[in-house]
């Protein structure tokens, strides 16, 4: 019985194995279609031609510039300190206010100084009274005009007349010798009295001068209780107005300030013209000259250029930074530039009439190396360049290029030396501006 069942199952099992083998063979044939292999080979062949856009190398005049950064400073920066001590009574200005030279910034309590003026005036009046004067005499004053001197001179004249009369009488034996001797003594006394009166007049006159000086000093101290903006010769050189702007106020009403050690009360900045101090690498020392144009930019006005001139050049090089200090003066009548601000500047040191320039997009950079691809027939050649002056949409290429060369402006990421290219016929190259960008 079992033998019959085993015999019947063998044909069915063989049929299953045969079907499995047929399916496996069919699957192996399906994995290797010949048409797909042909399409892949065709794709690799066409990938060697890269479509690119191009532009010609252009010749233009460019300005040679030295780019630097620095800090803006006021034409003058002044810390105001009082010349006399006292308590602040009132302040007339605050931070941001503009003041003219000679304007009163603050006032100190002047009570003590007024008393000193009054005392000096009284002392002067006493000395003048000794000379019978009401006002200090001029420098060429003649002391012979003083009453005391004039009185002594008249007494001397009278004594001399008496002496001459007695002398005549004695010669005529009309007078005694005693009268003659008395007249002679009176004459000598009158002469001494005149000399003494003149000496006293000169001494008193000197005392008047001294008291007058003390009064002037007291009045000067009195006037210095009004702290004023200084008068500077530099103001006339730097601008028409010569005004200051108050950068700091360091004293308030009621505060005690001293002359020594000095107490600063205001900081003023003259900003009609600003000074830009920059450190220029020493390799440019032979190129930077006095009077050269400078173009300044600040972050507050990124689209504006503020012109200036090189005003001073330090003749020494800093041994640490290997650079030298250059000062440029920047007109600032609208006061938009601020003292202490950061600025970028370019010193225009010359002009190149035939510089080779390419579009900005033609330059690729990698690991600090700048390069362009130039078209040679149906292939491209990689050329390393140095970057020169940059303008609006263009850049100066130094080395490796010639006028008339054609450079690739798009598709560089797929290029290498000798890569075949296909220049796009419908590409319209944008016009490159002729005017260099300032910055």
PDB file of C-alpha atoms in Angstrom, residues 119-387:
ATOM      1  CA  UNK A 119      39.614 144.136  47.687  1.00  0.00           C
ATOM      2  CA  UNK A 120      42.149 144.685  44.921  1.00  0.00           C
ATOM      3  CA  UNK A 121      40.254 147.761  43.772  1.00  0.00           C
ATOM      4  CA  UNK A 122      40.318 149.282  47.262  1.00  0.00           C
ATOM      5  CA  UNK A 123      44.057 148.679  47.604  1.00  0.00           C
ATOM      6  CA  UNK A 124      44.634 150.376  44.265  1.00  0.00           C
ATOM      7  CA  UNK A 125      42.503 153.348  45.277  1.00  0.00           C
ATOM      8  CA  UNK A 126      44.592 153.815  48.433  1.00  0.00           C
ATOM      9  CA  UNK A 127      47.807 154.002  46.450  1.00  0.00           C
ATOM     10  CA  UNK A 128      46.260 156.388  43.957  1.00  0.00           C
ATOM     11  CA  UNK A 129      45.133 158.641  46.810  1.00  0.00           C
ATOM     12  CA  UNK A 130      48.730 159.008  47.951  1.00  0.00           C
ATOM     13  CA  UNK A 131      49.514 160.427  44.545  1.00  0.00           C
ATOM     14  CA  UNK A 132      46.380 162.548  44.507  1.00  0.00           C
ATOM     15  CA  UNK A 133      45.121 160.586  41.463  1.00  0.00           C
ATOM     16  CA  UNK A 134      41.812 158.905  40.720  1.00  0.00           C
ATOM     17  CA  UNK A 135      42.957 156.692  37.830  1.00  0.00           C
ATOM     18  CA  UNK A 136      46.183 154.773  37.206  1.00  0.00           C
ATOM     19  CA  UNK A 137      48.559 157.038  35.256  1.00  0.00           C
ATOM     20  CA  UNK A 138      49.863 156.121  31.795  1.00  0.00           C
ATOM     21  CA  UNK A 139      53.250 154.496  31.299  1.00  0.00           C
ATOM     22  CA  UNK A 140      54.897 157.794  30.261  1.00  0.00           C
ATOM     23  CA  UNK A 141      53.533 159.706  33.255  1.00  0.00           C
ATOM     24  CA  UNK A 142      55.842 162.501  34.517  1.00  0.00           C
ATOM     25  CA  UNK A 143      56.138 162.462  38.314  1.00  0.00           C
ATOM     26  CA  UNK A 144      56.979 166.183  38.273  1.00  0.00           C
ATOM     27  CA  UNK A 145      53.247 166.724  37.811  1.00  0.00           C
ATOM     28  CA  UNK A 146      52.469 165.207  41.217  1.00  0.00           C
ATOM     29  CA  UNK A 147      51.490 167.750  43.897  1.00  0.00           C
ATOM     30  CA  UNK A 148      54.043 166.514  46.449  1.00  0.00           C
ATOM     31  CA  UNK A 149      56.890 166.799  43.960  1.00  0.00           C
ATOM     32  CA  UNK A 150      55.697 170.141  42.703  1.00  0.00           C
ATOM     33  CA  UNK A 151      55.480 171.463  46.299  1.00  0.00           C
ATOM     34  CA  UNK A 152      59.008 170.289  47.079  1.00  0.00           C
ATOM     35  CA  UNK A 153      60.259 171.848  43.881  1.00  0.00           C
ATOM     36  CA  UNK A 154      58.685 175.219  44.786  1.00  0.00           C
ATOM     37  CA  UNK A 155      60.152 175.059  48.297  1.00  0.00           C
ATOM     38  CA  UNK A 156      63.547 174.392  46.764  1.00  0.00           C
ATOM     39  CA  UNK A 157      63.132 177.349  44.448  1.00  0.00           C
ATOM     40  CA  UNK A 158      62.225 179.594  47.368  1.00  0.00           C
ATOM     41  CA  UNK A 159      65.153 178.329  49.459  1.00  0.00           C
ATOM     42  CA  UNK A 160      67.557 178.922  46.578  1.00  0.00           C
ATOM     43  CA  UNK A 161      66.297 182.517  46.172  1.00  0.00           C
ATOM     44  CA  UNK A 162      66.763 183.173  49.896  1.00  0.00           C
ATOM     45  CA  UNK A 163      70.235 181.713  49.778  1.00  0.00           C
ATOM     46  CA  UNK A 164      71.212 183.877  46.802  1.00  0.00           C
ATOM     47  CA  UNK A 165      69.842 186.971  48.554  1.00  0.00           C
ATOM     48  CA  UNK A 166      71.757 186.215  51.756  1.00  0.00           C
ATOM     49  CA  UNK A 167      74.861 185.549  49.726  1.00  0.00           C
ATOM     50  CA  UNK A 168      74.568 188.970  48.107  1.00  0.00           C
ATOM     51  CA  UNK A 169      73.983 190.678  51.444  1.00  0.00           C
ATOM     52  CA  UNK A 170      76.974 188.945  53.009  1.00  0.00           C
ATOM     53  CA  UNK A 171      79.176 190.073  50.136  1.00  0.00           C
ATOM     54  CA  UNK A 172      77.953 193.628  50.769  1.00  0.00           C
ATOM     55  CA  UNK A 173      78.485 193.235  54.513  1.00  0.00           C
ATOM     56  CA  UNK A 174      74.767 193.927  54.911  1.00  0.00           C
ATOM     57  CA  UNK A 175      73.915 190.680  56.660  1.00  0.00           C
ATOM     58  CA  UNK A 176      75.340 188.545  59.376  1.00  0.00           C
ATOM     59  CA  UNK A 177      77.076 185.274  58.732  1.00  0.00           C
ATOM     60  CA  UNK A 178      74.485 183.445  60.807  1.00  0.00           C
ATOM     61  CA  UNK A 179      71.654 184.381  58.404  1.00  0.00           C
ATOM     62  CA  UNK A 180      73.792 183.217  55.502  1.00  0.00           C
ATOM     63  CA  UNK A 181      74.439 179.858  57.115  1.00  0.00           C
ATOM     64  CA  UNK A 182      70.744 179.392  57.876  1.00  0.00           C
ATOM     65  CA  UNK A 183      69.825 180.147  54.266  1.00  0.00           C
ATOM     66  CA  UNK A 184      72.447 177.668  53.071  1.00  0.00           C
ATOM     67  CA  UNK A 185      71.071 174.975  55.391  1.00  0.00           C
ATOM     68  CA  UNK A 186      67.504 175.649  54.268  1.00  0.00           C
ATOM     69  CA  UNK A 187      68.636 175.250  50.647  1.00  0.00           C
ATOM     70  CA  UNK A 188      70.195 171.860  51.330  1.00  0.00           C
ATOM     71  CA  UNK A 189      67.109 170.713  53.217  1.00  0.00           C
ATOM     72  CA  UNK A 190      64.884 171.796  50.308  1.00  0.00           C
ATOM     73  CA  UNK A 191      67.076 169.912  47.828  1.00  0.00           C
ATOM     74  CA  UNK A 192      66.886 166.762  49.973  1.00  0.00           C
ATOM     75  CA  UNK A 193      63.137 167.178  50.340  1.00  0.00           C
ATOM     76  CA  UNK A 194      62.730 167.322  46.552  1.00  0.00           C
ATOM     77  CA  UNK A 195      64.789 164.178  46.112  1.00  0.00           C
ATOM     78  CA  UNK A 196      62.752 162.426  48.814  1.00  0.00           C
ATOM     79  CA  UNK A 197      59.443 163.513  47.291  1.00  0.00           C
ATOM     80  CA  UNK A 198      60.530 162.211  43.905  1.00  0.00           C
ATOM     81  CA  UNK A 199      61.619 158.913  45.489  1.00  0.00           C
ATOM     82  CA  UNK A 200      58.325 158.604  47.346  1.00  0.00           C
ATOM     83  CA  UNK A 201      56.442 159.392  44.137  1.00  0.00           C
ATOM     84  CA  UNK A 202      58.302 156.701  42.229  1.00  0.00           C
ATOM     85  CA  UNK A 203      57.719 154.190  45.045  1.00  0.00           C
ATOM     86  CA  UNK A 204      54.046 155.003  45.237  1.00  0.00           C
ATOM     87  CA  UNK A 205      53.766 154.880  41.455  1.00  0.00           C
ATOM     88  CA  UNK A 206      55.339 151.401  41.491  1.00  0.00           C
ATOM     89  CA  UNK A 207      52.874 150.378  44.185  1.00  0.00           C
ATOM     90  CA  UNK A 208      50.070 151.626  41.951  1.00  0.00           C
ATOM     91  CA  UNK A 209      51.358 149.458  39.106  1.00  0.00           C
ATOM     92  CA  UNK A 210      51.527 146.470  41.442  1.00  0.00           C
ATOM     93  CA  UNK A 211      48.019 147.029  42.770  1.00  0.00           C
ATOM     94  CA  UNK A 212      46.804 147.507  39.236  1.00  0.00           C
ATOM     95  CA  UNK A 213      48.307 144.135  38.275  1.00  0.00           C
ATOM     96  CA  UNK A 214      46.668 142.480  41.273  1.00  0.00           C
ATOM     97  CA  UNK A 215      43.352 143.987  40.251  1.00  0.00           C
ATOM     98  CA  UNK A 216      43.804 142.736  36.697  1.00  0.00           C
ATOM     99  CA  UNK A 217      44.630 139.261  38.027  1.00  0.00           C
ATOM    100  CA  UNK A 218      41.576 139.273  40.268  1.00  0.00           C
ATOM    101  CA  UNK A 219      39.383 140.322  37.360  1.00  0.00           C
ATOM    102  CA  UNK A 220      40.964 137.617  35.197  1.00  0.00           C
ATOM    103  CA  UNK A 221      40.139 134.962  37.782  1.00  0.00           C
ATOM    104  CA  UNK A 222      36.679 136.422  38.046  1.00  0.00           C
ATOM    105  CA  UNK A 223      36.188 136.096  34.282  1.00  0.00           C
ATOM    106  CA  UNK A 224      37.491 132.518  34.357  1.00  0.00           C
ATOM    107  CA  UNK A 225      34.542 131.454  36.454  1.00  0.00           C
ATOM    108  CA  UNK A 226      32.850 131.405  33.042  1.00  0.00           C
ATOM    109  CA  UNK A 227      34.341 128.374  31.278  1.00  0.00           C
ATOM    110  CA  UNK A 228      34.289 129.029  27.529  1.00  0.00           C
ATOM    111  CA  UNK A 229      34.966 127.132  24.316  1.00  0.00           C
ATOM    112  CA  UNK A 230      38.510 127.958  23.161  1.00  0.00           C
ATOM    113  CA  UNK A 231      39.501 130.156  20.250  1.00  0.00           C
ATOM    114  CA  UNK A 232      41.755 128.173  17.896  1.00  0.00           C
ATOM    115  CA  UNK A 233      43.815 129.249  14.908  1.00  0.00           C
ATOM    116  CA  UNK A 234      43.220 125.734  13.526  1.00  0.00           C
ATOM    117  CA  UNK A 235      39.542 126.564  13.215  1.00  0.00           C
ATOM    118  CA  UNK A 236      40.187 129.005  10.379  1.00  0.00           C
ATOM    119  CA  UNK A 237      42.348 126.445   8.576  1.00  0.00           C
ATOM    120  CA  UNK A 238      39.985 123.500   8.882  1.00  0.00           C
ATOM    121  CA  UNK A 239      36.662 125.062   7.921  1.00  0.00           C
ATOM    122  CA  UNK A 240      34.666 128.221   7.543  1.00  0.00           C
ATOM    123  CA  UNK A 241      32.769 127.877  10.823  1.00  0.00           C
ATOM    124  CA  UNK A 242      35.231 126.270  13.228  1.00  0.00           C
ATOM    125  CA  UNK A 243      32.400 125.102  15.479  1.00  0.00           C
ATOM    126  CA  UNK A 244      32.713 122.354  18.071  1.00  0.00           C
ATOM    127  CA  UNK A 245      30.397 119.519  18.989  1.00  0.00           C
ATOM    128  CA  UNK A 246      30.208 118.475  22.621  1.00  0.00           C
ATOM    129  CA  UNK A 247      31.289 114.838  22.919  1.00  0.00           C
ATOM    130  CA  UNK A 248      31.209 114.603  26.735  1.00  0.00           C
ATOM    131  CA  UNK A 249      29.947 116.612  29.706  1.00  0.00           C
ATOM    132  CA  UNK A 250      31.684 115.584  32.924  1.00  0.00           C
ATOM    133  CA  UNK A 251      30.357 118.163  35.418  1.00  0.00           C
ATOM    134  CA  UNK A 252      26.928 119.042  36.776  1.00  0.00           C
ATOM    135  CA  UNK A 253      25.450 121.967  38.697  1.00  0.00           C
ATOM    136  CA  UNK A 254      26.506 121.892  42.352  1.00  0.00           C
ATOM    137  CA  UNK A 255      29.659 119.871  41.717  1.00  0.00           C
ATOM    138  CA  UNK A 256      32.992 121.160  43.008  1.00  0.00           C
ATOM    139  CA  UNK A 257      35.726 121.373  40.367  1.00  0.00           C
ATOM    140  CA  UNK A 258      39.414 122.078  40.884  1.00  0.00           C
ATOM    141  CA  UNK A 259      42.133 123.685  38.826  1.00  0.00           C
ATOM    142  CA  UNK A 260      44.926 121.479  40.251  1.00  0.00           C
ATOM    143  CA  UNK A 261      44.730 118.612  39.911  1.00  0.00           C
ATOM    144  CA  UNK A 262      42.512 119.659  37.046  1.00  0.00           C
ATOM    145  CA  UNK A 263      38.924 118.470  36.796  1.00  0.00           C
ATOM    146  CA  UNK A 264      37.768 117.945  33.180  1.00  0.00           C
ATOM    147  CA  UNK A 265      34.306 119.348  32.571  1.00  0.00           C
ATOM    148  CA  UNK A 266      33.755 119.026  28.793  1.00  0.00           C
ATOM    149  CA  UNK A 267      35.236 117.241  25.795  1.00  0.00           C
ATOM    150  CA  UNK A 268      34.881 119.101  22.501  1.00  0.00           C
ATOM    151  CA  UNK A 269      35.486 117.836  18.986  1.00  0.00           C
ATOM    152  CA  UNK A 270      35.997 119.981  15.900  1.00  0.00           C
ATOM    153  CA  UNK A 271      34.382 117.878  13.156  1.00  0.00           C
ATOM    154  CA  UNK A 272      33.870 120.162  10.151  1.00  0.00           C
ATOM    155  CA  UNK A 273      36.930 118.335   8.834  1.00  0.00           C
ATOM    156  CA  UNK A 274      37.882 114.870  10.067  1.00  0.00           C
ATOM    157  CA  UNK A 275      41.251 113.157  10.065  1.00  0.00           C
ATOM    158  CA  UNK A 276      41.462 109.538   8.945  1.00  0.00           C
ATOM    159  CA  UNK A 277      44.511 107.704  10.266  1.00  0.00           C
ATOM    160  CA  UNK A 278      45.399 104.497   8.422  1.00  0.00           C
ATOM    161  CA  UNK A 279      48.366 102.139   8.486  1.00  0.00           C
ATOM    162  CA  UNK A 280      49.655 101.448   4.970  1.00  0.00           C
ATOM    163  CA  UNK A 281      51.961  98.477   4.219  1.00  0.00           C
ATOM    164  CA  UNK A 282      55.527  99.644   3.689  1.00  0.00           C
ATOM    165  CA  UNK A 283      55.626  98.240   0.131  1.00  0.00           C
ATOM    166  CA  UNK A 284      53.437 101.197  -0.907  1.00  0.00           C
ATOM    167  CA  UNK A 285      55.701 103.869   0.610  1.00  0.00           C
ATOM    168  CA  UNK A 286      57.115 104.811  -2.793  1.00  0.00           C
ATOM    169  CA  UNK A 287      53.608 105.205  -4.248  1.00  0.00           C
ATOM    170  CA  UNK A 288      51.683 107.192  -1.629  1.00  0.00           C
ATOM    171  CA  UNK A 289      52.191 110.955  -1.964  1.00  0.00           C
ATOM    172  CA  UNK A 290      50.910 114.124  -0.325  1.00  0.00           C
ATOM    173  CA  UNK A 291      47.735 115.480  -1.920  1.00  0.00           C
ATOM    174  CA  UNK A 292      46.609 112.156  -3.431  1.00  0.00           C
ATOM    175  CA  UNK A 293      42.872 111.536  -3.595  1.00  0.00           C
ATOM    176  CA  UNK A 294      41.321 109.282  -0.972  1.00  0.00           C
ATOM    177  CA  UNK A 295      37.864 107.716  -1.139  1.00  0.00           C
ATOM    178  CA  UNK A 296      36.288 106.838   2.196  1.00  0.00           C
ATOM    179  CA  UNK A 297      33.347 104.572   3.013  1.00  0.00           C
ATOM    180  CA  UNK A 298      31.566 103.934   6.291  1.00  0.00           C
ATOM    181  CA  UNK A 299      29.015 101.281   7.173  1.00  0.00           C
ATOM    182  CA  UNK A 300      26.387 103.879   8.059  1.00  0.00           C
ATOM    183  CA  UNK A 301      26.301 105.056   4.412  1.00  0.00           C
ATOM    184  CA  UNK A 302      27.363 102.000   2.371  1.00  0.00           C
ATOM    185  CA  UNK A 303      26.413 103.492  -1.003  1.00  0.00           C
ATOM    186  CA  UNK A 304      28.203 106.816  -0.541  1.00  0.00           C
ATOM    187  CA  UNK A 305      31.798 107.845  -1.087  1.00  0.00           C
ATOM    188  CA  UNK A 306      33.357 110.635   0.991  1.00  0.00           C
ATOM    189  CA  UNK A 307      36.325 112.230  -0.810  1.00  0.00           C
ATOM    190  CA  UNK A 308      39.457 113.429   0.920  1.00  0.00           C
ATOM    191  CA  UNK A 309      43.155 114.148   0.442  1.00  0.00           C
ATOM    192  CA  UNK A 310      46.357 112.740   1.873  1.00  0.00           C
ATOM    193  CA  UNK A 311      47.503 115.445   4.317  1.00  0.00           C
ATOM    194  CA  UNK A 312      50.379 113.868   6.232  1.00  0.00           C
ATOM    195  CA  UNK A 313      52.697 110.882   5.793  1.00  0.00           C
ATOM    196  CA  UNK A 314      54.764 109.544   8.667  1.00  0.00           C
ATOM    197  CA  UNK A 315      58.324 109.150   7.355  1.00  0.00           C
ATOM    198  CA  UNK A 316      59.026 106.163   9.634  1.00  0.00           C
ATOM    199  CA  UNK A 317      57.876 102.539   9.422  1.00  0.00           C
ATOM    200  CA  UNK A 318      56.505 100.706  12.448  1.00  0.00           C
ATOM    201  CA  UNK A 319      58.910  97.766  12.944  1.00  0.00           C
ATOM    202  CA  UNK A 320      56.154  95.631  14.464  1.00  0.00           C
ATOM    203  CA  UNK A 321      53.495  95.959  11.756  1.00  0.00           C
ATOM    204  CA  UNK A 322      55.849  96.925   8.885  1.00  0.00           C
ATOM    205  CA  UNK A 323      53.513  99.752   7.941  1.00  0.00           C
ATOM    206  CA  UNK A 324      53.517 103.549   8.069  1.00  0.00           C
ATOM    207  CA  UNK A 325      50.891 106.020   9.238  1.00  0.00           C
ATOM    208  CA  UNK A 326      49.031 108.149   6.688  1.00  0.00           C
ATOM    209  CA  UNK A 327      46.634 110.943   7.616  1.00  0.00           C
ATOM    210  CA  UNK A 328      43.873 111.952   5.219  1.00  0.00           C
ATOM    211  CA  UNK A 329      41.611 114.940   5.786  1.00  0.00           C
ATOM    212  CA  UNK A 330      37.925 114.449   4.949  1.00  0.00           C
ATOM    213  CA  UNK A 331      35.547 117.452   4.616  1.00  0.00           C
ATOM    214  CA  UNK A 332      32.524 116.872   6.845  1.00  0.00           C
ATOM    215  CA  UNK A 333      30.428 120.030   6.731  1.00  0.00           C
ATOM    216  CA  UNK A 334      27.188 118.035   7.005  1.00  0.00           C
ATOM    217  CA  UNK A 335      28.622 116.254  10.079  1.00  0.00           C
ATOM    218  CA  UNK A 336      27.476 112.806   8.962  1.00  0.00           C
ATOM    219  CA  UNK A 337      30.850 111.245   9.622  1.00  0.00           C
ATOM    220  CA  UNK A 338      31.565 110.801  13.313  1.00  0.00           C
ATOM    221  CA  UNK A 339      34.690 111.063  15.407  1.00  0.00           C
ATOM    222  CA  UNK A 340      35.912 107.613  16.425  1.00  0.00           C
ATOM    223  CA  UNK A 341      34.102 105.811  13.599  1.00  0.00           C
ATOM    224  CA  UNK A 342      35.537 102.927  11.585  1.00  0.00           C
ATOM    225  CA  UNK A 343      36.154 103.624   7.906  1.00  0.00           C
ATOM    226  CA  UNK A 344      37.381 101.828   4.819  1.00  0.00           C
ATOM    227  CA  UNK A 345      39.445 103.893   2.421  1.00  0.00           C
ATOM    228  CA  UNK A 346      41.233 103.655  -0.877  1.00  0.00           C
ATOM    229  CA  UNK A 347      44.205 105.802  -1.785  1.00  0.00           C
ATOM    230  CA  UNK A 348      44.295 106.386  -5.552  1.00  0.00           C
ATOM    231  CA  UNK A 349      47.990 106.044  -6.353  1.00  0.00           C
ATOM    232  CA  UNK A 350      47.852 105.995 -10.176  1.00  0.00           C
ATOM    233  CA  UNK A 351      46.126 104.901 -13.407  1.00  0.00           C
ATOM    234  CA  UNK A 352      46.754 102.007 -15.809  1.00  0.00           C
ATOM    235  CA  UNK A 353      45.554 102.883 -19.330  1.00  0.00           C
ATOM    236  CA  UNK A 354      45.557  99.346 -20.793  1.00  0.00           C
ATOM    237  CA  UNK A 355      44.500  96.943 -18.070  1.00  0.00           C
ATOM    238  CA  UNK A 356      43.014  93.539 -18.986  1.00  0.00           C
ATOM    239  CA  UNK A 357      39.669  92.911 -17.317  1.00  0.00           C
ATOM    240  CA  UNK A 358      37.222  90.015 -17.224  1.00  0.00           C
ATOM    241  CA  UNK A 359      33.691  89.653 -15.830  1.00  0.00           C
ATOM    242  CA  UNK A 360      33.530  88.809 -12.131  1.00  0.00           C
ATOM    243  CA  UNK A 361      31.752  85.520 -12.846  1.00  0.00           C
ATOM    244  CA  UNK A 362      34.660  84.355 -15.016  1.00  0.00           C
ATOM    245  CA  UNK A 363      36.985  84.068 -12.012  1.00  0.00           C
ATOM    246  CA  UNK A 364      36.971  80.937  -9.864  1.00  0.00           C
ATOM    247  CA  UNK A 365      38.855  80.669  -6.584  1.00  0.00           C
ATOM    248  CA  UNK A 366      40.082  77.612  -4.741  1.00  0.00           C
ATOM    249  CA  UNK A 367      42.595  77.316  -1.894  1.00  0.00           C
ATOM    250  CA  UNK A 368      43.694  80.927  -2.377  1.00  0.00           C
ATOM    251  CA  UNK A 369      44.303  80.510  -6.114  1.00  0.00           C
ATOM    252  CA  UNK A 370      42.353  82.537  -8.697  1.00  0.00           C
ATOM    253  CA  UNK A 371      41.958  81.204 -12.223  1.00  0.00           C
ATOM    254  CA  UNK A 372      39.937  81.538 -15.433  1.00  0.00           C
ATOM    255  CA  UNK A 373      39.245  79.213 -18.364  1.00  0.00           C
ATOM    256  CA  UNK A 374      40.002  80.538 -21.845  1.00  0.00           C
ATOM    257  CA  UNK A 375      38.539  78.972 -24.971  1.00  0.00           C
ATOM    258  CA  UNK A 376      41.044  77.444 -27.410  1.00  0.00           C
ATOM    259  CA  UNK A 377      39.119  76.106 -30.401  1.00  0.00           C
ATOM    260  CA  UNK A 378      36.727  73.448 -29.083  1.00  0.00           C
ATOM    261  CA  UNK A 379      38.492  73.031 -25.718  1.00  0.00           C
ATOM    262  CA  UNK A 380      39.389  75.180 -22.724  1.00  0.00           C
ATOM    263  CA  UNK A 381      42.670  75.983 -21.022  1.00  0.00           C
ATOM    264  CA  UNK A 382      43.015  76.786 -17.319  1.00  0.00           C
ATOM    265  CA  UNK A 383      44.990  79.995 -16.609  1.00  0.00           C
ATOM    266  CA  UNK A 384      46.035  81.157 -13.135  1.00  0.00           C
ATOM    267  CA  UNK A 385      45.764  84.938 -12.586  1.00  0.00           C
ATOM    268  CA  UNK A 386      46.392  87.546  -9.914  1.00  0.00           C
ATOM    269  CA  UNK A 387      43.574  89.864  -8.909  1.00  0.00           C
TER     270      UNK A 387
END
